Tab-separated table of C-alpha atoms and ligand atoms in Angstrom:
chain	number	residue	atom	x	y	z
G	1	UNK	CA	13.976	79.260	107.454
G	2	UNK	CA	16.074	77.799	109.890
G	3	UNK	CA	16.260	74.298	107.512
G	4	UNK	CA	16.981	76.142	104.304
G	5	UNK	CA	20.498	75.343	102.719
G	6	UNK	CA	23.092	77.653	102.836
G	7	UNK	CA	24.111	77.284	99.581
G	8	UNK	CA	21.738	75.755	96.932
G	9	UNK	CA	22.374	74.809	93.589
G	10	UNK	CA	19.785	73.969	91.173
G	11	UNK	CA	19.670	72.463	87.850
G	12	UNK	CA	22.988	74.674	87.471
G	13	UNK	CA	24.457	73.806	83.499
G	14	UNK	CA	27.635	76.458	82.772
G	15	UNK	CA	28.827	77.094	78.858
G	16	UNK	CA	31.740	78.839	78.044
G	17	UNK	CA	31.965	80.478	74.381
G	18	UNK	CA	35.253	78.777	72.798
G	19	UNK	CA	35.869	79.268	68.961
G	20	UNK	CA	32.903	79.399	67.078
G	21	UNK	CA	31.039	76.838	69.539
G	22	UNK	CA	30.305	76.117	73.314
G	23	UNK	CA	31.876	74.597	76.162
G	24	UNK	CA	29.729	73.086	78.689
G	25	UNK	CA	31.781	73.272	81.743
G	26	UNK	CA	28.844	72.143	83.988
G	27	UNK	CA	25.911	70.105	83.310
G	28	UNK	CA	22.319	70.205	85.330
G	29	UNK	CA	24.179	69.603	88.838
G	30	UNK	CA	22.135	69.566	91.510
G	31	UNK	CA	23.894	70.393	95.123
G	32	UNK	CA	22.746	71.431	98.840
G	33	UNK	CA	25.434	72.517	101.554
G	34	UNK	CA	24.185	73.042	105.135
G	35	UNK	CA	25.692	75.587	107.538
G	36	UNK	CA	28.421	74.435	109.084
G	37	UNK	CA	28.950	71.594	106.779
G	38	UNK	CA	33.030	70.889	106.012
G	39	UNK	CA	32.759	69.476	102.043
G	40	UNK	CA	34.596	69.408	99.343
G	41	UNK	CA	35.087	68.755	95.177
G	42	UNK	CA	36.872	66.603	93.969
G	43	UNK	CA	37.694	65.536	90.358
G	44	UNK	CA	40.731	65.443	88.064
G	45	UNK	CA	41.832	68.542	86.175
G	46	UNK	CA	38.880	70.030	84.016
G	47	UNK	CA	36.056	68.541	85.653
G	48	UNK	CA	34.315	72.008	87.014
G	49	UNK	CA	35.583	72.178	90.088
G	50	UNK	CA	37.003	75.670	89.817
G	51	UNK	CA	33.681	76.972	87.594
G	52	UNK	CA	31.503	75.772	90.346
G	53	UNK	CA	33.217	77.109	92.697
G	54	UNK	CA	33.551	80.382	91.475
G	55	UNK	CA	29.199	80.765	90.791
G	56	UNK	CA	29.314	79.647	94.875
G	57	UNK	CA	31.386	82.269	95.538
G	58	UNK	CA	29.148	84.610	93.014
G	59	UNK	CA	32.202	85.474	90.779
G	60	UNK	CA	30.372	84.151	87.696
G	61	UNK	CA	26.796	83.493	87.016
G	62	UNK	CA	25.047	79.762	85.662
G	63	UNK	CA	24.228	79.786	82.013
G	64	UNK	CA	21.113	77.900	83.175
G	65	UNK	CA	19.935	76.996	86.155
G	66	UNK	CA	20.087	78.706	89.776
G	67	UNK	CA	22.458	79.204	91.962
G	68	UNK	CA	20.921	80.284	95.564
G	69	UNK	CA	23.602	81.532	98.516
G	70	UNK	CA	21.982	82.689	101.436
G	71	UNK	CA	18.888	83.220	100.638
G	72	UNK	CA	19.830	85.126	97.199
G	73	UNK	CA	19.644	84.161	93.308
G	74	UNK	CA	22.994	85.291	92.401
G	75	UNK	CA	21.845	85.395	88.651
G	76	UNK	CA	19.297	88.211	89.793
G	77	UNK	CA	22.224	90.694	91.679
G	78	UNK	CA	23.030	93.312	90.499
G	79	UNK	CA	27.181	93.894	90.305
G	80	UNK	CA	26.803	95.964	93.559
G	81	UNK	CA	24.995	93.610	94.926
G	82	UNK	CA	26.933	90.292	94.184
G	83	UNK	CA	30.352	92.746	95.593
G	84	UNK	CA	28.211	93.292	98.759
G	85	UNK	CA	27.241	89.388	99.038
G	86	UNK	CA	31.119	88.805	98.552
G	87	UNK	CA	31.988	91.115	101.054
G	88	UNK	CA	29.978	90.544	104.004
G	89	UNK	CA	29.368	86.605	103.371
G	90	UNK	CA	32.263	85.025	101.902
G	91	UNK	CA	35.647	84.414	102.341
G	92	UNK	CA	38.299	82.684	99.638
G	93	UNK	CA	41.038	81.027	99.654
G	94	UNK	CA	43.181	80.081	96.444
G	95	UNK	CA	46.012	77.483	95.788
G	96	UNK	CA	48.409	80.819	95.162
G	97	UNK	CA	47.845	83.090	97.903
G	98	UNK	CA	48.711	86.372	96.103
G	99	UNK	CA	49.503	88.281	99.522
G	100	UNK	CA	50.887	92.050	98.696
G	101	UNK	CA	54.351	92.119	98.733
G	102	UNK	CA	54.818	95.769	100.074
G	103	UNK	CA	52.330	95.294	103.093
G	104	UNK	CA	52.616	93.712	106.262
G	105	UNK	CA	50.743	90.099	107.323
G	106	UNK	CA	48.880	92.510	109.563
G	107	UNK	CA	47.833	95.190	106.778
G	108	UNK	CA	46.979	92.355	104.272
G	109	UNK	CA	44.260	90.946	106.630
G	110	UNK	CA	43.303	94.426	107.398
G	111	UNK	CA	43.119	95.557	103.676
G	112	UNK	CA	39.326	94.085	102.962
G	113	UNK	CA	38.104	95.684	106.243
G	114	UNK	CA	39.202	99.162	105.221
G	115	UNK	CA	36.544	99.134	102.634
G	116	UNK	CA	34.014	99.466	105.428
G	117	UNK	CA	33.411	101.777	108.300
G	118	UNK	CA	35.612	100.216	110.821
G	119	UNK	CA	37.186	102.414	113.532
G	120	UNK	CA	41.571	101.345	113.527
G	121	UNK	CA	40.832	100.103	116.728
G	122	UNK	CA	38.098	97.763	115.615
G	123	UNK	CA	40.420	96.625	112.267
G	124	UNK	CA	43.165	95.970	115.033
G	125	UNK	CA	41.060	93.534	116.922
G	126	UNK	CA	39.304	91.945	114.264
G	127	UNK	CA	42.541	91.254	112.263
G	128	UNK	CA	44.886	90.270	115.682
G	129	UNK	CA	41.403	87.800	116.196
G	130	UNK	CA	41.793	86.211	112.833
G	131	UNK	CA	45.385	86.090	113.127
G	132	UNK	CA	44.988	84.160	116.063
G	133	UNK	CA	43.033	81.870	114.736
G	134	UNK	CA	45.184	80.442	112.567
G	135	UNK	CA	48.528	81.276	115.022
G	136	UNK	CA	50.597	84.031	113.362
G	137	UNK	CA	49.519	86.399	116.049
G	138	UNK	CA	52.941	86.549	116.322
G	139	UNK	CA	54.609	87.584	113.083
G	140	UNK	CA	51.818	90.354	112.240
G	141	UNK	CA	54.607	92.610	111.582
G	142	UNK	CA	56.589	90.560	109.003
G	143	UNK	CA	56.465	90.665	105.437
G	144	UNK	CA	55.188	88.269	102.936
G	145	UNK	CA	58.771	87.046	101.981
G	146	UNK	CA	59.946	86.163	104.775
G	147	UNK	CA	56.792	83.548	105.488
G	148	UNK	CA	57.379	79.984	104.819
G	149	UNK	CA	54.543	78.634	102.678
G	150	UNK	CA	52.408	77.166	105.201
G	151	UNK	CA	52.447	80.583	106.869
G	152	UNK	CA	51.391	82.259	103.631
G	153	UNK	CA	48.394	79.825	103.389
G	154	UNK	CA	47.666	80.628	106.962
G	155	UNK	CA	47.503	84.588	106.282
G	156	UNK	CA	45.221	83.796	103.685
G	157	UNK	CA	42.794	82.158	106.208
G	158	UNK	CA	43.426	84.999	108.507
G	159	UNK	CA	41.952	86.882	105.555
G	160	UNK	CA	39.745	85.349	104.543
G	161	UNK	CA	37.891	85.010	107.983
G	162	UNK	CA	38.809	88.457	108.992
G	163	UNK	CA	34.856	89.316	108.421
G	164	UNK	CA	33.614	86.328	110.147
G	165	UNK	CA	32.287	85.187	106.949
G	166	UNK	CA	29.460	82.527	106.674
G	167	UNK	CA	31.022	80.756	104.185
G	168	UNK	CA	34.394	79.833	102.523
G	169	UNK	CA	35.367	78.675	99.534
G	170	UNK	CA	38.853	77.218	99.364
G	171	UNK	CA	40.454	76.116	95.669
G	172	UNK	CA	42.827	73.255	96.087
G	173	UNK	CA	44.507	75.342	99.299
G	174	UNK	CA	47.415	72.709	99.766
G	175	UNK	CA	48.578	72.020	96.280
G	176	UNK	CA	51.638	74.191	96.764
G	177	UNK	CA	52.233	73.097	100.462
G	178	UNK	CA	54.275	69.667	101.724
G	179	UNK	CA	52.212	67.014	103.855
G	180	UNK	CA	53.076	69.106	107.362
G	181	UNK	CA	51.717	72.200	105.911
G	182	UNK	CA	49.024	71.182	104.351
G	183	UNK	CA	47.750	68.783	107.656
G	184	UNK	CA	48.077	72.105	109.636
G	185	UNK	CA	46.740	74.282	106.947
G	186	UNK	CA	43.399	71.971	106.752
G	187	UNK	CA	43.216	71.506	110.737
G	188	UNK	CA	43.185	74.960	111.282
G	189	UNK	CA	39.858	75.262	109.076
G	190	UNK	CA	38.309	72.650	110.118
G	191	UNK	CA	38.695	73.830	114.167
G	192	UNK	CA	37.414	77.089	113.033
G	193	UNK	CA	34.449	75.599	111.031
G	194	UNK	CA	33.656	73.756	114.509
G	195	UNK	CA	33.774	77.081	116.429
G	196	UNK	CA	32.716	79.670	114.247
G	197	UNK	CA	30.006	77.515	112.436
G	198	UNK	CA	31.573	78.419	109.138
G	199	UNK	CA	30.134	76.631	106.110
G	200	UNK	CA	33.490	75.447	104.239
G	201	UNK	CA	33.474	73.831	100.708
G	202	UNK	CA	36.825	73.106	99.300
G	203	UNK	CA	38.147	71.647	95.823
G	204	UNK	CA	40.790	69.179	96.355
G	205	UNK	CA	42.909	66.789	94.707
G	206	UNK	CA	44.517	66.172	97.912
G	207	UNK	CA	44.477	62.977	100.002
G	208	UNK	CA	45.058	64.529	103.111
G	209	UNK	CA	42.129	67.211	102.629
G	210	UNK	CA	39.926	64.602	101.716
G	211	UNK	CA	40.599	62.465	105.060
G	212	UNK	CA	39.454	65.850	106.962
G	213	UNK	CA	35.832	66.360	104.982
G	214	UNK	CA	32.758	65.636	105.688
G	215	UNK	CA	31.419	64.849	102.464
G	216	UNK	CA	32.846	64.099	98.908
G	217	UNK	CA	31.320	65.562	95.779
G	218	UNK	CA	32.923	63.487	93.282
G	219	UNK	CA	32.748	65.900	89.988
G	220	UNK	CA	33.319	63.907	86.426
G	221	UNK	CA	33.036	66.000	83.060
G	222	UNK	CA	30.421	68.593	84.712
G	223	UNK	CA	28.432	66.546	86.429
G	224	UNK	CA	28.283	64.826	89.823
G	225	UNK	CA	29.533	61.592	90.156
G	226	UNK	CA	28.995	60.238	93.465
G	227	UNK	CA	28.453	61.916	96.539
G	228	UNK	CA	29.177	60.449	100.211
G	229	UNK	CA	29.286	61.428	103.495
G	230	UNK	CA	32.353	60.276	105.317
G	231	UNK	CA	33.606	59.581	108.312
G	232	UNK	CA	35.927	61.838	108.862
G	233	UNK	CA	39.479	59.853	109.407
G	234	UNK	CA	41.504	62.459	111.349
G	235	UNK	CA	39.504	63.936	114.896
G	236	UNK	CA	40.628	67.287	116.019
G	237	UNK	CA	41.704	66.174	119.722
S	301	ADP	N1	36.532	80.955	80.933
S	301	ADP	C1	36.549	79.773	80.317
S	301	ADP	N2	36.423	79.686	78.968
S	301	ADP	C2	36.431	78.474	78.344
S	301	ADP	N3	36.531	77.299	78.976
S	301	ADP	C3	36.671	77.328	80.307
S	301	ADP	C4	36.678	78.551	81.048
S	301	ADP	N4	36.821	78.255	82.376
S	301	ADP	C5	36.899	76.915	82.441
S	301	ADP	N5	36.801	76.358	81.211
S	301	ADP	C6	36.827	74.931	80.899
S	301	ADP	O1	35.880	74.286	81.717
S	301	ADP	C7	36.373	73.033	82.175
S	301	ADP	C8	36.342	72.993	83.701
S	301	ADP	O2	37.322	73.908	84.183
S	301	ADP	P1	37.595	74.103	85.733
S	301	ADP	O3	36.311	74.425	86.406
S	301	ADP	O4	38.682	75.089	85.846
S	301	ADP	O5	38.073	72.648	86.174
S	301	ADP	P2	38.884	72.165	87.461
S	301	ADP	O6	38.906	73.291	88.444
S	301	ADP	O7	38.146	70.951	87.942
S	301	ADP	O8	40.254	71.824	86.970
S	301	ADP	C9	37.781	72.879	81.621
S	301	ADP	O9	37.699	72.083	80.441
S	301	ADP	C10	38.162	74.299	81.269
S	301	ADP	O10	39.050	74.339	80.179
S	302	MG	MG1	40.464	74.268	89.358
């Protein structure tokens, strides 16, 4: 068990109904990602990145094919089921970070926990934790407007980590951020990917994400491209 991939995708073709037709959005790709492993997509604009992304993350199903994250076919959940997989597994992070306005950096990492049984004491610890993590422990009492957009980004790690998730999936997370921001933004995953064994895939445009990852998926049309392992060009020390 120990060897089995975190996240396997299989023979995994995606059509989208547009007019009277199809769009294939995906065609027969074929992936493994290991625990721990810091990867990402990238492609231009309309190549699948997003689509495959989002069956990772179980937010949409394959057409064909399977898609198989930890240990389940997310094709065979049921809705409870993929919410519960979501929940307790993975963690997201988009290019807009969409934190609530009215709430507090502290109460929007805390909002996903309240769906569970957490004592406020527990919440409190897990969300300082994660807001440590990613060094806002600081402004857990501000609002979202009055964060720069690096710290934005970072309150969206803090959230999406807050469970300790095994995996997250991050969709271009420095487009909106300048070259300081972003080199912070994807530092602070990849130290926490070293420490907390978190699998992270990302989809990227970005130079300065790529320079970080392990491996490159290069996506073209739907399908893979190329696929390398690099070494990484920035070290953590
Ligand atoms: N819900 C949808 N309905 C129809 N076409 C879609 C849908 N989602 C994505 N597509 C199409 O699939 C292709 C891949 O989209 P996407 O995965 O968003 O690419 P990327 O993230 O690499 O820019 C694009 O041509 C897009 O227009
Ligand atoms: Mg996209």
């Amino acid at each position: 068990m120990t060897t089995e991939s975190i996240i396997s995708i299989k023979d995994v073709t995606k059509r989208f109904p547009v007019g009277g037709g199809e769009f294939t959005a995906l065609h027969k790709i074929n992936l493994e990602f290991e625990t721990g492993e810091f990867s990402g997509l990238i492609g231009p604009s309309g190549s699948g990145k997003t689509t495959l992304l989002n069956i990772m993350g179980s937010l949409d199903t394959p057409t064909e094919g399977q898609a198989i994250v930890m240990g389940k076919d997310i094709s065979k959940l049921t809705h409870k089921q993929s919410a519960l997989l979501r929940n307790m597994h993975l963690g997201f992070v988009f290019q807009v970070y969409n934190l609530l306005p009215v709430y507090t950096v502290f109460e929007n990492v805390e909002f996903s926990l309240l769906l569970q049984n957490w004592s406020a004491a527990e919440r409190k610890k897990m969300v300082m934790e994660s807001l440590e993590w990613v060094g806002l422990q600081d402004i857990a009492d501000k609002k979202p407007a009055k964060l720069s957009g690096g710290e934005g980004q970072r309150v969206a790690i803090a959230r999406a980590m807050v469970k300790r998730p095994e995996i997250v999936l991050a969709d271009e997370p420095t487009a909106n951020l300048d070259a300081a921001n972003a080199h912070t933004i994807i530092q602070t995953m990849k130290r926490l990917s070293h420490e907390l064994k978190t699998t992270f895939i990302f989809s990227t445009h970005d130079e300065k994400v790529m320079g970080y990852l392990d491996r490159i998926i290069s996506l073209e049309d739907g399908k893979v491209k190329k696929e390398q392992q690099v070494e990484a060009k920035f070290s953590l020390s």
